[in-house]
PDB file of C-alpha atoms in Angstrom:
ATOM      1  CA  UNK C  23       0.000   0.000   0.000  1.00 76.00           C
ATOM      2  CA  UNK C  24       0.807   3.332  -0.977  1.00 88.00           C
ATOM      3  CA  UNK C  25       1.074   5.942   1.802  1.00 97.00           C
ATOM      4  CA  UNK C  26       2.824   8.913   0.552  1.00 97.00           C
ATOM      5  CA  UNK C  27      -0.325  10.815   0.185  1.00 98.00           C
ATOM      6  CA  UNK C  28      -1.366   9.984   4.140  1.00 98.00           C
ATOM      7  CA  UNK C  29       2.434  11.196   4.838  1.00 98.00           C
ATOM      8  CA  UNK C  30       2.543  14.080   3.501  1.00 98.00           C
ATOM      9  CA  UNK C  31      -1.045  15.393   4.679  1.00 98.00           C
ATOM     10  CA  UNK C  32       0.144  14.320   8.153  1.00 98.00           C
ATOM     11  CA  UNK C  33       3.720  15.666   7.646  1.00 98.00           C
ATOM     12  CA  UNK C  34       2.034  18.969   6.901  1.00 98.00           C
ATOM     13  CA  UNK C  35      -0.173  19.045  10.064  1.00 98.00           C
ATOM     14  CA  UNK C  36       3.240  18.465  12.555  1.00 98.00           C
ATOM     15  CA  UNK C  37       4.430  21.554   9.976  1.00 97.00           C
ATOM     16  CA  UNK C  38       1.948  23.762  11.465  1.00 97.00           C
ATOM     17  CA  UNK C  39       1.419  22.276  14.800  1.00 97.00           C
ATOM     18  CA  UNK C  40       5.443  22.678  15.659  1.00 97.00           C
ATOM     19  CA  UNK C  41       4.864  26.298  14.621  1.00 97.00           C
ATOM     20  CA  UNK C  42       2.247  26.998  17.198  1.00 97.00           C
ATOM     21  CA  UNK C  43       2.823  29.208  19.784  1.00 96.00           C
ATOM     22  CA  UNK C  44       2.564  29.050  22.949  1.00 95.00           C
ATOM     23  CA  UNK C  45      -0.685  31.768  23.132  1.00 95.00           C
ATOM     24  CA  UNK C  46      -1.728  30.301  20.324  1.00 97.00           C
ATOM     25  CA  UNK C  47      -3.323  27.139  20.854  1.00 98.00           C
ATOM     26  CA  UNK C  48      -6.532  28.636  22.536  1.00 98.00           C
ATOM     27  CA  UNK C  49      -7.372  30.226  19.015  1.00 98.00           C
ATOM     28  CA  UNK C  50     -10.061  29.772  17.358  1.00 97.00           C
ATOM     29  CA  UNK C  51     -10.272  28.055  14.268  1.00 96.00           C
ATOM     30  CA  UNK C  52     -12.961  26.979  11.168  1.00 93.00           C
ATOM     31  CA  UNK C  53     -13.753  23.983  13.450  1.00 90.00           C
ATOM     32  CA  UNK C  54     -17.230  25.569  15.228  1.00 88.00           C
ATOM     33  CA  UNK C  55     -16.281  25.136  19.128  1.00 92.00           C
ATOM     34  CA  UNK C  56     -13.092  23.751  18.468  1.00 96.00           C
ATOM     35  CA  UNK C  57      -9.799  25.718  19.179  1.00 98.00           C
ATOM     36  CA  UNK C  58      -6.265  25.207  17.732  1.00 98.00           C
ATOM     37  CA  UNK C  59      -5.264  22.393  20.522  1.00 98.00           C
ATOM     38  CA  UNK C  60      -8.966  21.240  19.715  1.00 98.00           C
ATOM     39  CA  UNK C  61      -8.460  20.345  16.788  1.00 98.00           C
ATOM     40  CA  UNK C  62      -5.097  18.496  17.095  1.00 98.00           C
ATOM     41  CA  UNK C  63      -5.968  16.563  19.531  1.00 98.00           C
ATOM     42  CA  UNK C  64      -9.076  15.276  17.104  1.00 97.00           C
ATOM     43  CA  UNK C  65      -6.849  14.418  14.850  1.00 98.00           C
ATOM     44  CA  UNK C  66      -4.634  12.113  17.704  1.00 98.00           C
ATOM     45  CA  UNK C  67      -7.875  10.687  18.466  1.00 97.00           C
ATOM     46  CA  UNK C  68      -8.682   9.360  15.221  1.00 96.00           C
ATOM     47  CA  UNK C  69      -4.837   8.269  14.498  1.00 98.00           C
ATOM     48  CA  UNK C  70      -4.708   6.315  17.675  1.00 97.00           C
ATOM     49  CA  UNK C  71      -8.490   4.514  17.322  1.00 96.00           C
ATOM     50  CA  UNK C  72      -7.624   3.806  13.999  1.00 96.00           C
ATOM     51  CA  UNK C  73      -4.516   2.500  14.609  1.00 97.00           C
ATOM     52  CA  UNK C  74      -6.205   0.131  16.957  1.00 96.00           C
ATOM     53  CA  UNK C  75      -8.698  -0.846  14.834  1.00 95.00           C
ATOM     54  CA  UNK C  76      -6.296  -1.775  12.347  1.00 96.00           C
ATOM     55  CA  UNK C  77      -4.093  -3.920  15.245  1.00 93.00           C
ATOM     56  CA  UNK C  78      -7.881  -5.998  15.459  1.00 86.00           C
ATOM     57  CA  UNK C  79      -8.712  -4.434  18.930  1.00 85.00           C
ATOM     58  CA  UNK C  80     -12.064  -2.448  19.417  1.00 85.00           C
ATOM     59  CA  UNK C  81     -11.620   0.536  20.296  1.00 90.00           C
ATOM     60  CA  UNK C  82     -12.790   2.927  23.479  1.00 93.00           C
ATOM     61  CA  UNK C  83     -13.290   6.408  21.435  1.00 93.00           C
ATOM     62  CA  UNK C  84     -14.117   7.872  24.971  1.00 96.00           C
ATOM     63  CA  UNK C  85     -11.122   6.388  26.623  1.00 97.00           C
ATOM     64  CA  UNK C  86      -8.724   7.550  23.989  1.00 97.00           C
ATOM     65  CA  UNK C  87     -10.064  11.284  23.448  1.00 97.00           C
ATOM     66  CA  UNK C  88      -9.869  11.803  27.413  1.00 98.00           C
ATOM     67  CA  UNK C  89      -6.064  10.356  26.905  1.00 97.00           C
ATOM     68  CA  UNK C  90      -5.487  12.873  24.871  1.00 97.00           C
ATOM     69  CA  UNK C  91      -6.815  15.461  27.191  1.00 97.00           C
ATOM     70  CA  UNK C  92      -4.036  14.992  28.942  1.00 97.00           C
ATOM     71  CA  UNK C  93      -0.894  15.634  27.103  1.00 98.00           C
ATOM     72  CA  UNK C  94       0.178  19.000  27.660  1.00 97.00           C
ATOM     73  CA  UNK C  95       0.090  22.148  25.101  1.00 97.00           C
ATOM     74  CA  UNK C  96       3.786  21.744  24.077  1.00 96.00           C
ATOM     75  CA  UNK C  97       3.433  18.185  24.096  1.00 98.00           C
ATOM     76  CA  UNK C  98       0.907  17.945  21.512  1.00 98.00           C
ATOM     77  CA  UNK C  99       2.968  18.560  17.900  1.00 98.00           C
ATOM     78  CA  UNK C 100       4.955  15.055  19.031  1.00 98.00           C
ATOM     79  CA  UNK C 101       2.482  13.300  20.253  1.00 98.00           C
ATOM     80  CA  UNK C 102       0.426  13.679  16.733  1.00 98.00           C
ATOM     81  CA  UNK C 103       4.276  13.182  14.939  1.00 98.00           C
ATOM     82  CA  UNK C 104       4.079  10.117  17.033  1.00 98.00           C
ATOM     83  CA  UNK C 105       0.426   8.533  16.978  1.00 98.00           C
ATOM     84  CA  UNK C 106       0.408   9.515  13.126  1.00 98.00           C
ATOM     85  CA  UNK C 107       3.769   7.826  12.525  1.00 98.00           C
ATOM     86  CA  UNK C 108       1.919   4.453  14.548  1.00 98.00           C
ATOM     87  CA  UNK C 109      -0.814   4.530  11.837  1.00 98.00           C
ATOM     88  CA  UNK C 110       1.083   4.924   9.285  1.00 98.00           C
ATOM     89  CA  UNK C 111       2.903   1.775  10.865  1.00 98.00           C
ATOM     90  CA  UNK C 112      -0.535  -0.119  11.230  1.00 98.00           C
ATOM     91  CA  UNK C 113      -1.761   0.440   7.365  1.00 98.00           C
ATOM     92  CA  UNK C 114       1.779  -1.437   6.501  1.00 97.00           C
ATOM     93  CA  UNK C 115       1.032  -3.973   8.463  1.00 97.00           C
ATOM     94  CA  UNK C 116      -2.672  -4.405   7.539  1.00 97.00           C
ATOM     95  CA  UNK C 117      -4.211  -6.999   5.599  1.00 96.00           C
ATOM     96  CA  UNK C 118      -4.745  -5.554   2.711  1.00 96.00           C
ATOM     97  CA  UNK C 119      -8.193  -7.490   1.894  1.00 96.00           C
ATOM     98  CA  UNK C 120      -9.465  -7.338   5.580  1.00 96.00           C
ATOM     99  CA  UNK C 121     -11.819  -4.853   6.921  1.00 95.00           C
ATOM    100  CA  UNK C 122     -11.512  -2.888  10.020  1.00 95.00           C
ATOM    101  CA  UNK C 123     -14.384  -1.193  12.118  1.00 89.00           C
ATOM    102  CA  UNK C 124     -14.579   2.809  11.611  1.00 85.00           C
ATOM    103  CA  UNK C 125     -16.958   5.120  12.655  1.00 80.00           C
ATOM    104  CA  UNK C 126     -19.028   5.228   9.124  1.00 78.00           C
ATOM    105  CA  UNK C 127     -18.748   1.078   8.583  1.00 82.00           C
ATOM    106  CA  UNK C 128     -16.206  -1.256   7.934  1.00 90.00           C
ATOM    107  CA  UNK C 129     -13.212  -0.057   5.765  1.00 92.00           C
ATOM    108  CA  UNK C 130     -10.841  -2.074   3.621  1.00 96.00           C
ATOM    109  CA  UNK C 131      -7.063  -0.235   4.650  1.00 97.00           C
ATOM    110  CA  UNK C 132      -6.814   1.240   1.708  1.00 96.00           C
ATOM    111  CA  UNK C 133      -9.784   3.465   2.176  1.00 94.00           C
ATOM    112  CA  UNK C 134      -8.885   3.857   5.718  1.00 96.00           C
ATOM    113  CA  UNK C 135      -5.680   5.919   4.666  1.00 97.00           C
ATOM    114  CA  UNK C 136      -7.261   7.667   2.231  1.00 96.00           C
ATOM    115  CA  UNK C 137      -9.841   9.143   4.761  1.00 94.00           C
ATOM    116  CA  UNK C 138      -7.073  10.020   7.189  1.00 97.00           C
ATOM    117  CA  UNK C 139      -5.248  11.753   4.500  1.00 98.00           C
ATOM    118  CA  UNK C 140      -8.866  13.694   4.134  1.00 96.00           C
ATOM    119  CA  UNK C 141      -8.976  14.537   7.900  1.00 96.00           C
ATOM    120  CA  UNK C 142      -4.975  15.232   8.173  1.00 98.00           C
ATOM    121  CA  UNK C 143      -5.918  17.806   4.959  1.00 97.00           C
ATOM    122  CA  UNK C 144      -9.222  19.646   6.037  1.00 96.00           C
ATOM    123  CA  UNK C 145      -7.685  19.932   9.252  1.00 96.00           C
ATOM    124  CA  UNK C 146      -4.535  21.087   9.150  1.00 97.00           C
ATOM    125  CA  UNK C 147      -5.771  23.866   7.055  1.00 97.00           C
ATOM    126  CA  UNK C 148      -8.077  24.863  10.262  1.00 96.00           C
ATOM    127  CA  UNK C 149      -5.120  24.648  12.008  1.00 97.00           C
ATOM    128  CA  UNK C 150      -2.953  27.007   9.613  1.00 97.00           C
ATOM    129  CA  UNK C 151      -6.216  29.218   9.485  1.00 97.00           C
ATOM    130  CA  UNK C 152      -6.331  28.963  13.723  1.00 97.00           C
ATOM    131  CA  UNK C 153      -2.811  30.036  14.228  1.00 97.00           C
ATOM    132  CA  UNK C 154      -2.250  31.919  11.088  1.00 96.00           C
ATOM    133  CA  UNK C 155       0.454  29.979   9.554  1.00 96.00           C
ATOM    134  CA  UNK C 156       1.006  28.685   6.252  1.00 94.00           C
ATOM    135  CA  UNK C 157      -0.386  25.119   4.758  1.00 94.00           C
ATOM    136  CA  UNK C 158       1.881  23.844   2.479  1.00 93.00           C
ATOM    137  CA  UNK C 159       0.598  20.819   0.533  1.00 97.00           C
ATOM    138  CA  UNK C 160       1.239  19.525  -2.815  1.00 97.00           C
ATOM    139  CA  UNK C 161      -1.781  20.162  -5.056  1.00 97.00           C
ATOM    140  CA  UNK C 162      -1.399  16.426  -6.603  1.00 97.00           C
ATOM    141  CA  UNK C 163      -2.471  15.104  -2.866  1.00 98.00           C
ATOM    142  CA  UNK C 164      -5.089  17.466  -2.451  1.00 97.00           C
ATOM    143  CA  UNK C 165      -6.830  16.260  -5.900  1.00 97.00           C
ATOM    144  CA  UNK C 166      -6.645  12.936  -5.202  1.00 97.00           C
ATOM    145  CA  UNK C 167      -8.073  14.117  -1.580  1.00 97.00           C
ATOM    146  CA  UNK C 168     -10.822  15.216  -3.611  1.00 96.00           C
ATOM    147  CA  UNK C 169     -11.455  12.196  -5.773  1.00 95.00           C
ATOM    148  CA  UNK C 170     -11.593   9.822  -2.262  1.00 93.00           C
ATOM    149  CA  UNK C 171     -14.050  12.650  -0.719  1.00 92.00           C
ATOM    150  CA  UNK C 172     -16.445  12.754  -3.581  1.00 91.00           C
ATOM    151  CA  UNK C 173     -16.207   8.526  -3.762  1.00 88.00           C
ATOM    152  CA  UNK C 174     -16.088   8.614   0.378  1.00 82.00           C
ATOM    153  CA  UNK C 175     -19.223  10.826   0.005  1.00 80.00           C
ATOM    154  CA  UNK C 176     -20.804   8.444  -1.783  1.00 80.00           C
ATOM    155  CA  UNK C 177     -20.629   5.283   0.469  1.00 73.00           C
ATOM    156  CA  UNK C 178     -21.869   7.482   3.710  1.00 70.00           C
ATOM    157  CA  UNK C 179     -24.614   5.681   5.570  1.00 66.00           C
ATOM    158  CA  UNK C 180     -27.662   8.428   5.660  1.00 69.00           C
ATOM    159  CA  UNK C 181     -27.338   8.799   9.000  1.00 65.00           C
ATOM    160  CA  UNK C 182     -23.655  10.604   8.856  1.00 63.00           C
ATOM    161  CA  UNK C 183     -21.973  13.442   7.628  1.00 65.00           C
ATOM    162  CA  UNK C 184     -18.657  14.582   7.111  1.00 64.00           C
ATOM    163  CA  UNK C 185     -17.382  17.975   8.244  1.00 68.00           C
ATOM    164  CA  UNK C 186     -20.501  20.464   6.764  1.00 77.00           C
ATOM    165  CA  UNK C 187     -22.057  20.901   3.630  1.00 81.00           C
ATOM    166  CA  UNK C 188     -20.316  22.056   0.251  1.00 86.00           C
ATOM    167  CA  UNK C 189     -19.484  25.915  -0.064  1.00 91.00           C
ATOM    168  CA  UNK C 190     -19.271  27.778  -2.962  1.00 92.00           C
ATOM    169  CA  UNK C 191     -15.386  27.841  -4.833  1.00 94.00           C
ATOM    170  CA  UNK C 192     -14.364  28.971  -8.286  1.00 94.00           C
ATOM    171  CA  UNK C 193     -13.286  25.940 -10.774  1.00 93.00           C
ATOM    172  CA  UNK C 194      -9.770  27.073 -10.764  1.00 95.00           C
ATOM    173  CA  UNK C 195      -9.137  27.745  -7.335  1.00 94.00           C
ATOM    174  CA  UNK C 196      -6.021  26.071  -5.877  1.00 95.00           C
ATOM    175  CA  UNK C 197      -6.839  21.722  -4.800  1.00 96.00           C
ATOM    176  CA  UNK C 198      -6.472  22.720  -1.500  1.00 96.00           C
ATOM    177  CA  UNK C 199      -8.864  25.209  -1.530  1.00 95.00           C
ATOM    178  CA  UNK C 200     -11.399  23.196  -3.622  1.00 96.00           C
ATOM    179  CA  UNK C 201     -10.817  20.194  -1.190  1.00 96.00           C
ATOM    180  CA  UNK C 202     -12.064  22.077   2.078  1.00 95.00           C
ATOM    181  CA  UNK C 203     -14.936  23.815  -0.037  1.00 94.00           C
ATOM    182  CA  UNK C 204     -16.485  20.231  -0.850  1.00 93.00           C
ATOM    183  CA  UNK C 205     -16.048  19.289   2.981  1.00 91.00           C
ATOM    184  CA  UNK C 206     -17.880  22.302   4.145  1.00 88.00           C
ATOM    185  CA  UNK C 207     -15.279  25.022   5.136  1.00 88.00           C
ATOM    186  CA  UNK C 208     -15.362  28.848   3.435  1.00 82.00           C
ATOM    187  CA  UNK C 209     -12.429  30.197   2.516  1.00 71.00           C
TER     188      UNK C 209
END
């Protein structure tokens, strides 16, 4: 399996989150409610109950979001280097015709890294746009992003939905940009 794409997006998000300050993480950011720290540590959560899910354990998403309560402010850019690093780790080592439990029904691994390259994406932009700080992302990531959202999309049960709904974005606008407009975010 091919995990460049989930590398990058998450390589991107330790980017911005070592450039956080220290007054920073209480920011707000595109994420309604959520602040900078916030939204890292939603991203920890889902690398760390994925990357049980994927090791054939069920997974306690209560248990592992108050975990991540507790790691401290400056803590929190190494901790998602490091539970991000443990997916990747657990996608290698996945069978790659098995399915695994997720929140929106079992995924094959495959599909599982492309949705975390999604959420790594959509969120580190609300990051960069919480703390002000650039995104820097190949555009050839974001469109396939974009191509796995619109199939993702697709094979949603009713009763879920990702992120919010579309916003308005020009054709041309940069993948990135695009990307987070289909997954509900204004630019």
């Amino acid at each position: 399996m091919n995990l460049d794409d989930l590398a990058h997006a998450q390589n991107a998000v330790t980017s911005i989150a070592v450039g956080v300050s220290p007054d920073e993480w209480q920011l707000p950011t595109p994420c309604d409610g959520w602040d900078v720290a916030a939204v890292l540590r939603h991203l920890m959560v889902g690398e760390r109950a994925f990357t049980i899910s994927l090791g054939g354990t069920p997974y306690d998403l209560a248990a592992i979001d108050a975990d991540a309560q507790t790691v401290d402010l400056e803590d929190l850019p190494r901790a998602y280097e490091i539970g991000a690093r443990q997916l990747r780790d657990a996608l290698d080592a996945a069978d790659p015709d098995a399915t695994y439990p997720t929140g929106i029904g079992p995924m094959p691994p495959t599909h599982i890294a492309e949705l975390r390259t999604i959420e790594a994406l959509v969120h580190g932009w609300d990051l960069a746009r919480g703390a002000d700080l650039p995104l820097s992302v190949d555009p050839a990531v974001a469109e396939r992003a974009i191509a796995h959202s619109r199939a993702l999309l697709e094979r949603l049960p009713e009763d879920r939905s990702p992120f919010a709904a579309p916003q308005p974005v020009a054709d041309d606008a940069p993948a990135l940009d695009r990307l987070v407009a289909l997954l509900g975010r204004a630019r």
